Coordinates of C-alpha atoms (C1' of nucleotides) in Angstrom, one line a residue:
Chain A
M10 CA -34.8 -11.6 -13.1
Q11 CA -32.4 -8.7 -13.6
R12 CA -29.7 -8.3 -11.1
T13 CA -29.9 -5.3 -8.7
K14 CA -26.7 -4.0 -7.2
V15 CA -26.4 -4.1 -3.4
A16 CA -25.6 -0.3 -3.2
D17 CA -28.8 0.5 -5.1
L18 CA -30.9 -1.8 -3.0
L19 CA -29.6 -0.3 0.2
R20 CA -30.8 3.1 -1.1
S21 CA -34.1 1.7 -2.3
N22 CA -37.4 2.2 -0.4
E23 CA -39.4 -0.2 -2.6
I24 CA -40.4 -2.3 0.4
G25 CA -42.3 -5.5 -0.5
K26 CA -40.8 -5.7 -4.0
T27 CA -38.8 -8.7 -5.2
F28 CA -35.2 -8.3 -6.3
T29 CA -32.3 -10.5 -7.4
V30 CA -28.9 -9.8 -6.0
K31 CA -25.6 -11.6 -6.6
G32 CA -22.4 -11.3 -4.7
W33 CA -19.9 -12.7 -2.3
V34 CA -20.6 -13.8 1.3
R35 CA -18.8 -11.9 4.0
T36 CA -20.3 -13.7 7.0
R37 CA -23.2 -15.9 7.9
R38 CA -24.5 -16.3 11.5
G39 CA -27.7 -17.5 13.1
N40 CA -29.5 -20.4 14.6
K41 CA -31.9 -23.2 13.6
Q42 CA -34.7 -20.8 12.9
V43 CA -33.0 -18.0 11.0
N44 CA -29.7 -17.2 9.4
F45 CA -28.2 -13.8 8.4
V46 CA -25.9 -13.5 5.5
A47 CA -23.8 -10.3 4.9
L48 CA -23.5 -10.0 1.1
N49 CA -21.3 -7.7 -0.8
D50 CA -20.9 -7.2 -4.6
G51 CA -18.4 -4.4 -4.6
S52 CA -20.9 -1.7 -5.4
G53 CA -20.3 -0.1 -2.0
I54 CA -18.8 -0.4 1.4
N55 CA -22.0 -1.6 3.0
N56 CA -23.3 -5.1 2.9
L57 CA -26.8 -6.3 2.2
Q58 CA -28.3 -8.4 5.0
I59 CA -30.0 -11.5 3.6
V60 CA -32.4 -13.1 6.0
V61 CA -32.7 -16.9 5.6
D62 CA -35.8 -18.5 7.2
M63 CA -34.4 -22.0 7.9
E64 CA -37.9 -23.6 7.5
Q65 CA -37.9 -22.6 3.8
F66 CA -34.4 -23.9 3.0
D67 CA -32.5 -27.1 2.9
E68 CA -29.9 -27.1 5.7
A69 CA -27.3 -28.6 3.3
L70 CA -27.7 -25.6 1.0
V71 CA -27.4 -23.1 3.8
R72 CA -24.2 -24.8 5.0
R73 CA -22.6 -24.0 1.7
I74 CA -23.1 -20.3 2.2
T75 CA -19.7 -19.8 3.7
T76 CA -17.3 -16.8 3.8
G77 CA -16.1 -16.1 0.3
A78 CA -18.8 -18.1 -1.5
A79 CA -20.7 -16.5 -4.4
I80 CA -24.4 -16.7 -4.3
S81 CA -27.5 -15.4 -6.1
V82 CA -30.5 -14.6 -4.1
D83 CA -34.1 -13.7 -5.1
G84 CA -36.0 -12.1 -2.2
E85 CA -38.3 -9.6 -0.9
L86 CA -37.0 -6.2 0.3
Q87 CA -38.3 -5.4 3.8
K88 CA -37.7 -3.0 6.6
S89 CA -35.1 -4.5 8.9
Q90 CA -36.1 -5.7 12.3
G91 CA -32.5 -5.4 13.5
S92 CA -30.8 -2.1 14.1
G93 CA -27.7 -2.4 12.0
Q94 CA -29.4 -1.6 8.7
N95 CA -32.5 0.0 7.3
V96 CA -33.5 -2.7 4.8
E97 CA -32.8 -6.4 4.3
L98 CA -33.7 -9.0 1.8
L99 CA -35.9 -11.9 2.9
A100 CA -34.7 -14.8 0.7
K101 CA -37.1 -16.7 -1.4
T102 CA -34.6 -18.7 -3.5
I103 CA -30.8 -19.1 -3.1
E104 CA -28.4 -20.4 -5.6
I105 CA -24.8 -21.2 -4.9
L106 CA -22.8 -19.8 -7.8
G107 CA -19.4 -20.7 -6.5
D108 CA -18.4 -22.6 -3.3
S109 CA -15.6 -21.5 -1.1
D110 CA -14.0 -24.0 1.2
P111 CA -14.0 -22.3 4.6
D112 CA -11.1 -24.5 5.7
K113 CA -8.9 -23.1 3.0
Y114 CA -10.2 -19.6 2.1
P115 CA -7.6 -17.3 3.5
L116 CA -9.9 -14.3 4.3
Q117 CA -11.5 -14.8 7.7
P118 CA -14.3 -12.8 9.1
K119 CA -11.9 -11.0 11.3
K120 CA -9.3 -8.2 11.1
H121 CA -6.2 -9.0 9.0
S122 CA -2.9 -7.2 8.9
L123 CA -2.2 -5.1 5.8
E124 CA 1.1 -7.1 5.5
F125 CA -0.8 -10.4 5.4
L126 CA -3.3 -9.0 2.8
R127 CA -0.4 -7.9 0.6
E128 CA 0.6 -11.5 0.4
I129 CA -2.8 -12.4 -0.9
A130 CA -3.3 -9.3 -3.0
H131 CA -5.3 -11.4 -5.5
L132 CA -8.1 -11.7 -2.9
R133 CA -7.8 -8.4 -1.0
F134 CA -10.3 -6.7 -3.2
R135 CA -12.8 -8.7 -1.2
T136 CA -12.0 -6.9 2.1
N137 CA -13.7 -3.7 3.2
T138 CA -10.5 -1.7 3.1
F139 CA -9.3 -2.7 -0.3
G140 CA -12.8 -2.4 -1.8
A141 CA -13.0 1.1 -0.5
I142 CA -9.5 2.0 -1.8
A143 CA -10.4 0.5 -5.3
R144 CA -13.5 2.7 -5.5
V145 CA -11.7 5.8 -4.3
R146 CA -9.0 5.1 -6.8
H147 CA -11.5 4.9 -9.6
S148 CA -13.1 8.1 -8.6
M149 CA -9.8 9.9 -8.5
I150 CA -8.9 8.6 -12.0
F151 CA -12.2 9.9 -13.2
A152 CA -11.8 13.2 -11.5
V153 CA -8.3 13.7 -13.1
H154 CA -9.8 13.4 -16.6
E155 CA -12.8 15.4 -15.7
F156 CA -10.7 18.3 -14.4
F157 CA -8.5 18.5 -17.5
N158 CA -11.4 18.0 -19.9
K159 CA -13.3 20.9 -18.3
K160 CA -10.2 23.1 -18.7
G161 CA -9.7 22.2 -22.4
F162 CA -6.6 20.1 -21.9
Y163 CA -6.1 17.2 -24.3
N164 CA -5.1 13.8 -23.0
I165 CA -2.0 12.5 -24.8
H166 CA -0.8 8.9 -24.8
T167 CA 3.0 9.0 -24.6
P168 CA 5.1 5.9 -25.3
I169 CA 5.7 3.2 -22.7
I170 CA 8.7 1.9 -24.6
T171 CA 11.3 4.6 -25.2
A172 CA 14.8 4.8 -26.6
S173 CA 15.8 8.0 -24.7
D174 CA 17.7 7.9 -21.5
A175 CA 17.7 11.6 -21.3
E176 CA 15.6 12.6 -18.3
G177 CA 17.8 10.8 -15.9
A178 CA 14.8 10.3 -13.5
G179 CA 16.3 7.0 -12.3
E180 CA 17.4 3.6 -13.3
M181 CA 15.4 2.1 -16.2
F182 CA 14.1 -1.3 -17.0
Q183 CA 15.6 -2.5 -20.3
V184 CA 13.2 -3.9 -22.9
T185 CA 14.8 -6.5 -25.2
T186 CA 13.9 -9.6 -27.3
L187 CA 17.5 -10.6 -27.5
D188 CA 18.3 -14.1 -26.2
L189 CA 20.2 -13.3 -23.0
D190 CA 22.1 -16.6 -23.1
K191 CA 23.4 -15.9 -26.6
L192 CA 23.8 -12.2 -27.0
P193 CA 24.9 -11.0 -30.4
R194 CA 28.3 -9.2 -30.3
T195 CA 29.9 -6.6 -32.5
E196 CA 33.5 -7.0 -33.5
D197 CA 34.8 -5.1 -30.5
G198 CA 32.8 -7.4 -28.2
K199 CA 30.0 -5.1 -27.3
I200 CA 26.3 -6.2 -27.4
D201 CA 25.0 -5.7 -31.0
Y202 CA 21.8 -3.8 -30.4
S203 CA 21.2 -3.5 -34.2
K204 CA 20.0 -7.1 -33.8
D205 CA 17.5 -6.2 -31.1
F206 CA 13.8 -5.7 -31.8
F207 CA 14.0 -2.0 -32.3
G208 CA 17.5 -1.9 -33.6
K209 CA 18.7 0.0 -30.6
P210 CA 18.6 -0.3 -26.8
T211 CA 15.2 0.5 -25.4
N212 CA 13.6 0.9 -22.0
L213 CA 10.3 1.3 -20.2
T214 CA 9.5 5.0 -19.8
V215 CA 10.4 6.9 -16.6
S216 CA 8.3 9.9 -17.6
G217 CA 6.2 11.1 -20.5
Q218 CA 7.3 14.7 -20.0
L219 CA 9.5 15.1 -23.0
E220 CA 6.9 13.8 -25.4
G221 CA 4.3 15.8 -23.5
E222 CA 6.3 18.9 -24.3
L223 CA 6.2 18.1 -28.0
A224 CA 2.4 17.9 -27.9
A225 CA 2.0 21.0 -25.7
L226 CA 4.0 23.1 -28.2
A227 CA 1.2 22.5 -30.8
M228 CA -1.9 21.7 -28.7
S229 CA -1.2 24.4 -26.1
E230 CA -2.5 22.4 -23.0
I231 CA -2.1 18.7 -22.7
Y232 CA -1.8 16.1 -20.0
T233 CA -0.6 12.5 -19.8
F234 CA -1.8 9.9 -17.4
G235 CA 0.1 6.7 -17.7
P236 CA 2.3 4.1 -16.1
T237 CA 5.9 4.9 -15.4
F238 CA 8.7 2.5 -14.4
R239 CA 11.7 3.0 -12.2
A240 CA 14.2 0.2 -11.6
E241 CA 15.6 2.1 -8.6
N242 CA 16.3 -0.3 -5.7
S243 CA 14.3 1.8 -3.3
N244 CA 12.5 0.0 -0.6
T245 CA 10.2 2.4 1.2
S246 CA 6.5 2.9 1.8
R247 CA 6.5 5.8 -0.7
H248 CA 8.0 4.2 -3.8
L249 CA 6.9 1.7 -6.4
S250 CA 8.8 0.2 -9.4
E251 CA 5.6 0.7 -11.5
F252 CA 3.4 3.7 -10.7
W253 CA 1.0 6.0 -12.4
M254 CA 1.8 9.6 -13.1
I255 CA -0.2 12.5 -14.3
E256 CA 1.9 15.1 -16.3
P257 CA 0.2 18.2 -17.6
E258 CA 2.3 20.4 -19.9
M259 CA 1.2 23.9 -20.9
A260 CA 2.4 26.3 -23.5
F261 CA 2.4 30.0 -22.5
Y262 CA 2.4 29.1 -18.8
E263 CA 5.1 30.6 -16.5
L264 CA 6.0 29.2 -13.1
K265 CA 3.2 31.1 -11.3
D266 CA 0.6 29.8 -13.7
N267 CA 2.0 26.3 -13.2
M268 CA 1.7 26.7 -9.4
D269 CA -1.8 28.0 -9.7
L270 CA -2.8 25.0 -11.8
A271 CA -1.2 22.5 -9.5
E272 CA -3.0 23.9 -6.5
E273 CA -6.3 24.1 -8.3
F274 CA -5.9 20.6 -9.5
L275 CA -5.1 19.1 -6.1
R276 CA -8.1 21.0 -4.5
Y277 CA -10.4 19.7 -7.2
L278 CA -9.4 16.1 -6.7
I279 CA -9.8 16.3 -2.9
Q280 CA -13.1 18.1 -3.2
Y281 CA -14.2 15.4 -5.7
A282 CA -13.3 12.7 -3.2
L283 CA -15.2 14.4 -0.4
E284 CA -18.3 14.8 -2.6
N285 CA -18.3 11.4 -4.3
C286 CA -16.6 8.9 -1.9
K287 CA -18.3 9.8 1.3
D288 CA -19.1 6.2 2.5
D289 CA -15.7 4.9 1.6
L290 CA -13.9 7.8 3.2
E291 CA -15.9 7.4 6.4
F292 CA -15.0 3.8 6.5
L293 CA -11.3 4.5 5.8
S294 CA -11.4 7.2 8.5
Q295 CA -12.7 4.7 11.1
R296 CA -10.1 2.2 10.0
Q297 CA -7.4 4.8 10.5
Q298 CA -8.8 5.9 13.9
Q299 CA -8.7 2.2 15.0
E300 CA -5.1 2.0 13.8
E301 CA -4.1 5.2 15.7
K302 CA -5.4 4.0 19.0
G303 CA -2.2 2.3 19.8
K304 CA -0.1 5.4 19.1
K305 CA 0.9 8.3 21.4
E306 CA -1.4 11.3 21.1
A307 CA 1.4 13.4 19.6
D308 CA 2.0 10.9 16.8
R309 CA -1.6 10.5 15.8
A310 CA -2.7 11.7 12.4
M311 CA -5.6 14.2 11.9
E312 CA -8.9 12.5 11.3
L313 CA -9.1 11.8 7.5
I314 CA -12.1 13.8 6.4
E315 CA -11.0 16.7 8.7
K316 CA -7.6 16.6 7.1
L317 CA -9.0 16.7 3.6
K318 CA -11.2 19.6 4.4
F319 CA -8.3 21.4 6.1
V320 CA -6.3 21.3 2.8
L321 CA -9.2 23.0 1.0
E322 CA -9.5 25.8 3.5
D323 CA -6.3 27.6 3.1
D324 CA -4.0 28.6 0.3
F325 CA -0.8 26.6 0.0
A326 CA 2.3 28.4 1.3
R327 CA 4.6 29.5 -1.5
V328 CA 8.3 30.0 -0.6
T329 CA 11.5 30.0 -2.5
Y330 CA 14.2 27.5 -1.8
T331 CA 16.3 30.4 -0.5
E332 CA 13.6 31.5 2.0
A333 CA 13.1 27.9 3.1
I334 CA 16.8 27.6 3.9
Q335 CA 16.6 30.7 6.0
I336 CA 13.6 29.4 7.9
L337 CA 15.3 26.1 8.5
E338 CA 18.6 27.7 9.5
N339 CA 16.8 29.7 12.2
S340 CA 14.5 26.8 13.2
K341 CA 14.7 25.3 16.7
P342 CA 15.7 21.8 15.6
N343 CA 18.5 23.2 13.5
K344 CA 19.8 25.4 16.3
K345 CA 19.5 22.6 18.8
N346 CA 21.2 20.2 16.3
Q347 CA 18.2 17.9 16.1
F348 CA 18.3 17.4 12.4
N349 CA 20.3 14.4 11.2
Y350 CA 21.4 16.6 8.3
P351 CA 22.2 20.1 9.5
V352 CA 21.1 23.0 7.2
K353 CA 24.2 24.9 6.1
G354 CA 23.1 27.7 3.7
F355 CA 22.4 27.9 0.0
G356 CA 23.0 24.6 -1.9
T357 CA 22.0 22.3 0.9
D358 CA 19.8 19.6 -0.6
L359 CA 16.6 19.4 1.5
Q360 CA 16.1 16.1 3.3
S361 CA 12.8 14.5 4.2
E362 CA 13.1 15.8 7.8
H363 CA 13.5 19.4 6.5
E364 CA 10.5 19.1 4.2
R365 CA 8.5 17.6 7.0
Y366 CA 9.5 20.4 9.4
L367 CA 8.4 23.1 6.9
V368 CA 5.0 21.5 6.1
E369 CA 4.0 20.0 9.5
K370 CA 5.7 22.3 12.0
H371 CA 6.4 25.7 10.4
F372 CA 3.6 26.4 7.9
K373 CA 1.2 23.6 9.0
K374 CA -0.3 23.3 5.5
P375 CA 0.9 22.2 2.0
V376 CA 3.9 24.1 0.8
I377 CA 5.1 24.9 -2.7
L378 CA 8.9 25.3 -2.8
T379 CA 10.3 27.2 -5.8
D380 CA 13.5 28.3 -7.4
Y381 CA 16.0 25.6 -6.4
P382 CA 19.7 25.7 -7.1
K383 CA 20.3 24.5 -10.6
E384 CA 22.8 21.9 -9.5
I385 CA 20.2 19.8 -7.8
K386 CA 17.6 19.9 -10.5
A387 CA 17.1 18.5 -14.1
F388 CA 18.6 20.0 -17.2
Y389 CA 15.3 21.2 -18.8
M390 CA 14.3 23.6 -16.1
K391 CA 14.4 27.3 -17.0
L392 CA 17.3 29.2 -15.6
N393 CA 16.5 32.3 -13.6
D394 CA 18.2 35.6 -14.3
D395 CA 20.5 35.1 -11.2
N396 CA 22.1 32.3 -13.3
N397 CA 22.1 30.2 -10.1
T398 CA 18.6 29.0 -9.5
V399 CA 16.0 27.4 -11.8
R400 CA 12.2 27.8 -12.0
A401 CA 11.4 24.6 -10.3
M402 CA 8.5 23.9 -8.0
D403 CA 7.8 21.0 -5.6
V404 CA 4.5 20.7 -3.8
L405 CA 5.0 19.2 -0.4
F406 CA 2.2 17.5 1.5
P407 CA 2.0 16.5 5.2
Q408 CA 3.0 12.9 5.9
I409 CA 3.8 12.0 2.3
G410 CA 6.3 14.7 1.3
E411 CA 6.7 15.6 -2.3
I412 CA 3.5 14.9 -4.2
I413 CA 4.2 17.1 -7.2
G414 CA 7.4 18.1 -8.9
G415 CA 7.4 20.5 -11.8
S416 CA 9.0 23.5 -13.4
Q417 CA 8.9 26.1 -16.1
R418 CA 10.9 24.7 -19.0
E419 CA 13.9 26.3 -20.6
E420 CA 12.6 27.5 -23.9
S421 CA 15.9 29.0 -25.2
Y422 CA 17.8 26.7 -27.5
E423 CA 21.2 28.2 -26.5
K424 CA 20.6 28.0 -22.7
L425 CA 19.2 24.5 -23.0
T426 CA 22.0 23.1 -25.0
S427 CA 24.6 24.7 -22.8
R428 CA 22.9 23.1 -19.7
M429 CA 22.9 19.8 -21.5
A430 CA 26.6 20.1 -22.2
E431 CA 27.2 20.9 -18.5
M432 CA 25.4 17.7 -17.6
N433 CA 26.9 15.5 -20.3
I434 CA 23.6 14.9 -22.1
P435 CA 24.3 14.0 -25.7
E436 CA 22.6 16.4 -28.1
E437 CA 22.4 14.0 -31.0
E438 CA 20.0 11.7 -29.1
M439 CA 17.8 14.6 -28.3
W440 CA 17.5 16.2 -31.7
W441 CA 13.7 15.7 -31.8
F442 CA 13.3 17.4 -28.4
L443 CA 15.5 20.3 -29.3
D444 CA 13.5 20.9 -32.5
T445 CA 10.8 22.4 -30.3
R446 CA 13.3 25.0 -29.3
R447 CA 14.4 25.5 -32.9
Y448 CA 11.0 26.1 -34.3
G449 CA 8.5 28.3 -32.6
S450 CA 9.7 27.9 -29.1
V451 CA 7.6 29.6 -26.4
P452 CA 7.6 29.7 -22.6
H453 CA 5.9 26.6 -21.2
S454 CA 5.6 24.7 -18.0
G455 CA 4.4 21.4 -16.5
F456 CA 4.5 19.1 -13.6
G457 CA 4.2 15.5 -12.5
L458 CA 1.8 14.2 -9.9
G459 CA 2.4 10.8 -8.5
F460 CA -1.0 9.2 -8.6
E461 CA -0.3 6.8 -5.8
R462 CA 1.0 9.5 -3.6
L463 CA -2.3 11.3 -4.0
M464 CA -4.0 8.1 -3.1
L465 CA -2.0 7.9 0.1
F466 CA -3.2 11.3 1.1
V467 CA -6.8 10.8 0.1
T468 CA -7.2 7.4 1.7
G469 CA -5.0 8.0 4.8
M470 CA -3.2 4.7 4.0
T471 CA 0.5 4.8 5.0
N472 CA 2.1 2.2 2.6
I473 CA 2.0 3.0 -1.1
R474 CA 1.7 -0.8 -1.8
D475 CA -1.8 -0.7 -0.4
V476 CA -3.2 2.0 -2.8
I477 CA -2.4 0.2 -6.1
P478 CA -4.0 -3.1 -6.8
F479 CA -0.9 -5.0 -7.8
P480 CA 2.2 -3.3 -6.4
R481 CA 5.5 -3.8 -8.2
A482 CA 8.6 -3.3 -6.0
P483 CA 12.1 -4.8 -5.8
K484 CA 11.8 -8.6 -5.3
S485 CA 8.0 -8.3 -5.5
A486 CA 6.1 -9.0 -8.7
E487 CA 3.6 -11.6 -7.6
F488 CA 0.1 -11.7 -9.2
Chain B
rU9 C1' 21.7 0.0 -1.2
rC10 C1' 22.4 1.3 4.2
rC11 C1' 20.5 1.2 9.4
rU12 C1' 16.9 -0.9 12.9
rU13 C1' 13.6 -4.7 13.8
rA14 C1' 10.8 -9.2 13.1
rG15 C1' 9.9 -14.3 11.0
rU16 C1' 6.4 -19.8 16.5
rA17 C1' -0.8 -23.3 14.6
rG18 C1' -5.1 -20.4 8.8
rC19 C1' -4.6 -15.2 11.3
rU20 C1' -2.6 -12.0 15.6
rC21 C1' 0.7 -13.1 19.3
rA22 C1' 2.9 -15.3 24.3
rG23 C1' 6.9 -18.7 25.2
rU24 C1' 10.9 -16.5 31.7
rU25 C1' 18.7 -16.9 32.7
rG26 C1' 18.8 -23.0 26.7
rG27 C1' 16.2 -28.4 30.0
rU28 C1' 10.6 -33.2 30.4
rU29 C1' 4.4 -34.3 25.8
rA30 C1' 5.3 -25.8 22.5
rG31 C1' 0.5 -22.0 24.8
rA32 C1' -3.6 -18.2 24.1
rG33 C1' -7.2 -15.4 21.5
rC34 C1' -9.5 -15.1 16.9
rG35 C1' -10.8 -18.1 12.6
rG36 C1' -12.4 -23.5 11.1
rC37 C1' -15.2 -27.7 12.5
rG38 C1' -19.3 -30.0 16.0
rG39 C1' -23.2 -28.6 19.3
rA40 C1' -26.6 -25.0 22.0
rC41 C1' -29.5 -20.4 21.3
rU42 C1' -36.7 -18.1 17.4
rG43 C1' -33.2 -12.0 14.7
rU44 C1' -28.1 -11.8 14.5
rU45 C1' -24.7 -7.3 13.5
rA46 C1' -16.2 -9.4 12.9
rA47 C1' -23.1 -12.4 17.8
rU48 C1' -23.0 -15.3 22.4
rC49 C1' -22.1 -20.0 25.2
rC50 C1' -20.0 -25.2 25.4
rG51 C1' -16.7 -28.6 23.0
rU52 C1' -12.9 -30.0 19.2
rA53 C1' -9.0 -30.5 15.6
rG54 C1' -4.6 -27.8 13.9
rG55 C1' 2.4 -26.0 14.7
rU56 C1' 8.5 -29.1 15.5
rC57 C1' 9.0 -23.1 15.9
rG58 C1' 11.7 -18.8 8.0
rU59 C1' 15.9 -21.8 5.4
rA60 C1' 20.9 -24.0 5.9
rG61 C1' 24.9 -24.8 8.9
rG62 C1' 27.1 -24.6 13.9
rU63 C1' 27.8 -24.5 19.6
rU64 C1' 25.9 -27.9 23.5
rC65 C1' 24.5 -33.8 27.1
rG66 C1' 20.3 -30.9 25.4
rA67 C1' 18.0 -25.1 21.3
rG68 C1' 11.9 -22.1 19.5
rU69 C1' 15.5 -19.9 23.2
rC70 C1' 22.9 -18.9 21.7
rC71 C1' 26.3 -18.1 17.0
rU72 C1' 27.0 -17.6 11.4
rA73 C1' 25.1 -17.1 6.5
rC74 C1' 21.0 -16.6 3.4
rC75 C1' 15.7 -15.6 2.4
rU76 C1' 11.3 -12.7 3.4
rG77 C1' 8.3 -8.8 5.9
rA78 C1' 8.0 -4.1 8.5
rG79 C1' 9.9 0.9 10.0
rG80 C1' 13.5 4.6 8.8
rA81 C1' 17.4 6.7 5.3
rG82 C1' 19.0 7.7 0.3
rC83 C1' 16.8 8.3 -4.8
rC84 C1' 12.4 10.4 -6.3
rA85 C1' 6.6 10.9 -8.0

RNA sequence: UCCUUAGUAGCUCAGUUGGUUAGAGCGGCGGACUGUUAAUCCGUAGGUCGUAGGUUCGAGUCCUACCUGAGGAGCCA
């Protein structure tokens, strides 16, 4: 018989009909007369209750239905006598597909800490929380492509392995096939990369932006959605060594168009989650509420779904860096010396505590900060007429901070090369990038959205290692 | 990388100023209960206390180093 998914069966009202379900056992309980098995196959957050009439089954078989075991059940759908579910499956035949030794299976029918589950990340898909996160993650991936497809953007695959070290977005992972025990040397003792696989030093990409610009200056509107790698030794709940980034790049967009797109994009994704991930979000919300019980009232996060809706209600605040500095300088915590890093006028690099104050205390909604001093931003950002600030924009979200970083790009060949000279970026390595400014250069803009940061916000999880299936971080590459 | 903090049964934790056979809850296992809802009740088996040194008559409990986790900072997405 054809297999029916648990989620479909739970929605079904074909009482009395026979179905086959396959999945993994969450719990079994009962007595000599009747047993109840909670079965999940990943199709949704809710389990199907299998009712096992003990008179119909061999006790030895039923004993093998342990937490974690895989089973196949043929049975009749019926209205549930219990109150926890509408329908249940009265088992007619049960087949054990895969046993699971209850003495050794690490997942117990009880609450586990997220830290423990990180140590058994190969099995954590089987928990409610990580099943929900995996489904939400899928929906968000799908929504990203849907959004851009609807708007006529083309998805571009940019390279994972690159030879350019130009963006300076952080430490890079080197890619090599050289034998590290016997490195070939040139006459002056340096490593001879002409012997390496690509004939020159190569790394894993830290951003697809530069290649994205090449595509945008022909295709008009493109986006990338791929893995990026940073070998930065950063050990926080907001950073990964391997993460997924979405980078749209648009010809003929100025900074305001860029901001409008970023805001529309984020709203679209959140709206999509609310409409398509209701069950999972409700579960994640309950989970979060449980977690928050131990905290002081002032430290508690807003209820998840309420928080998501709240972001949709209001336009994001848009302020320039200069205005933000003034707000911060005149803020209570600054005057009372409560910031660890006091704000001292133009040029101060904003710290996490400052961003959090702006978003969570002052504006109480997402904030887009623009026009930063050129000194603290990348070389490719368009210089403003004041010669002092660049057309950068950072979108700041409550709790997670910077979720998007972007800018209008410098389209002038002269200004770009002079900025590169100031920042000691070798022109000869960037000849291909500079060609876009030599031939048919136009105003253009783009931004990068850290996909896992979005996932943090949408799921209400607080550690980024919990919103990607197999997190990569310093000293951590298991599974 | 820096600061703080933690590392005791499968999991979550308690172990008083260093002192006889290291405790609990949950989970597992055995049993009871004619429909349960991480069920309930009774019983039972599991640890030498992150690793390596050291102090001491004696260390889970003090000291040093290292490893690992968590929270925060920097870097950023």
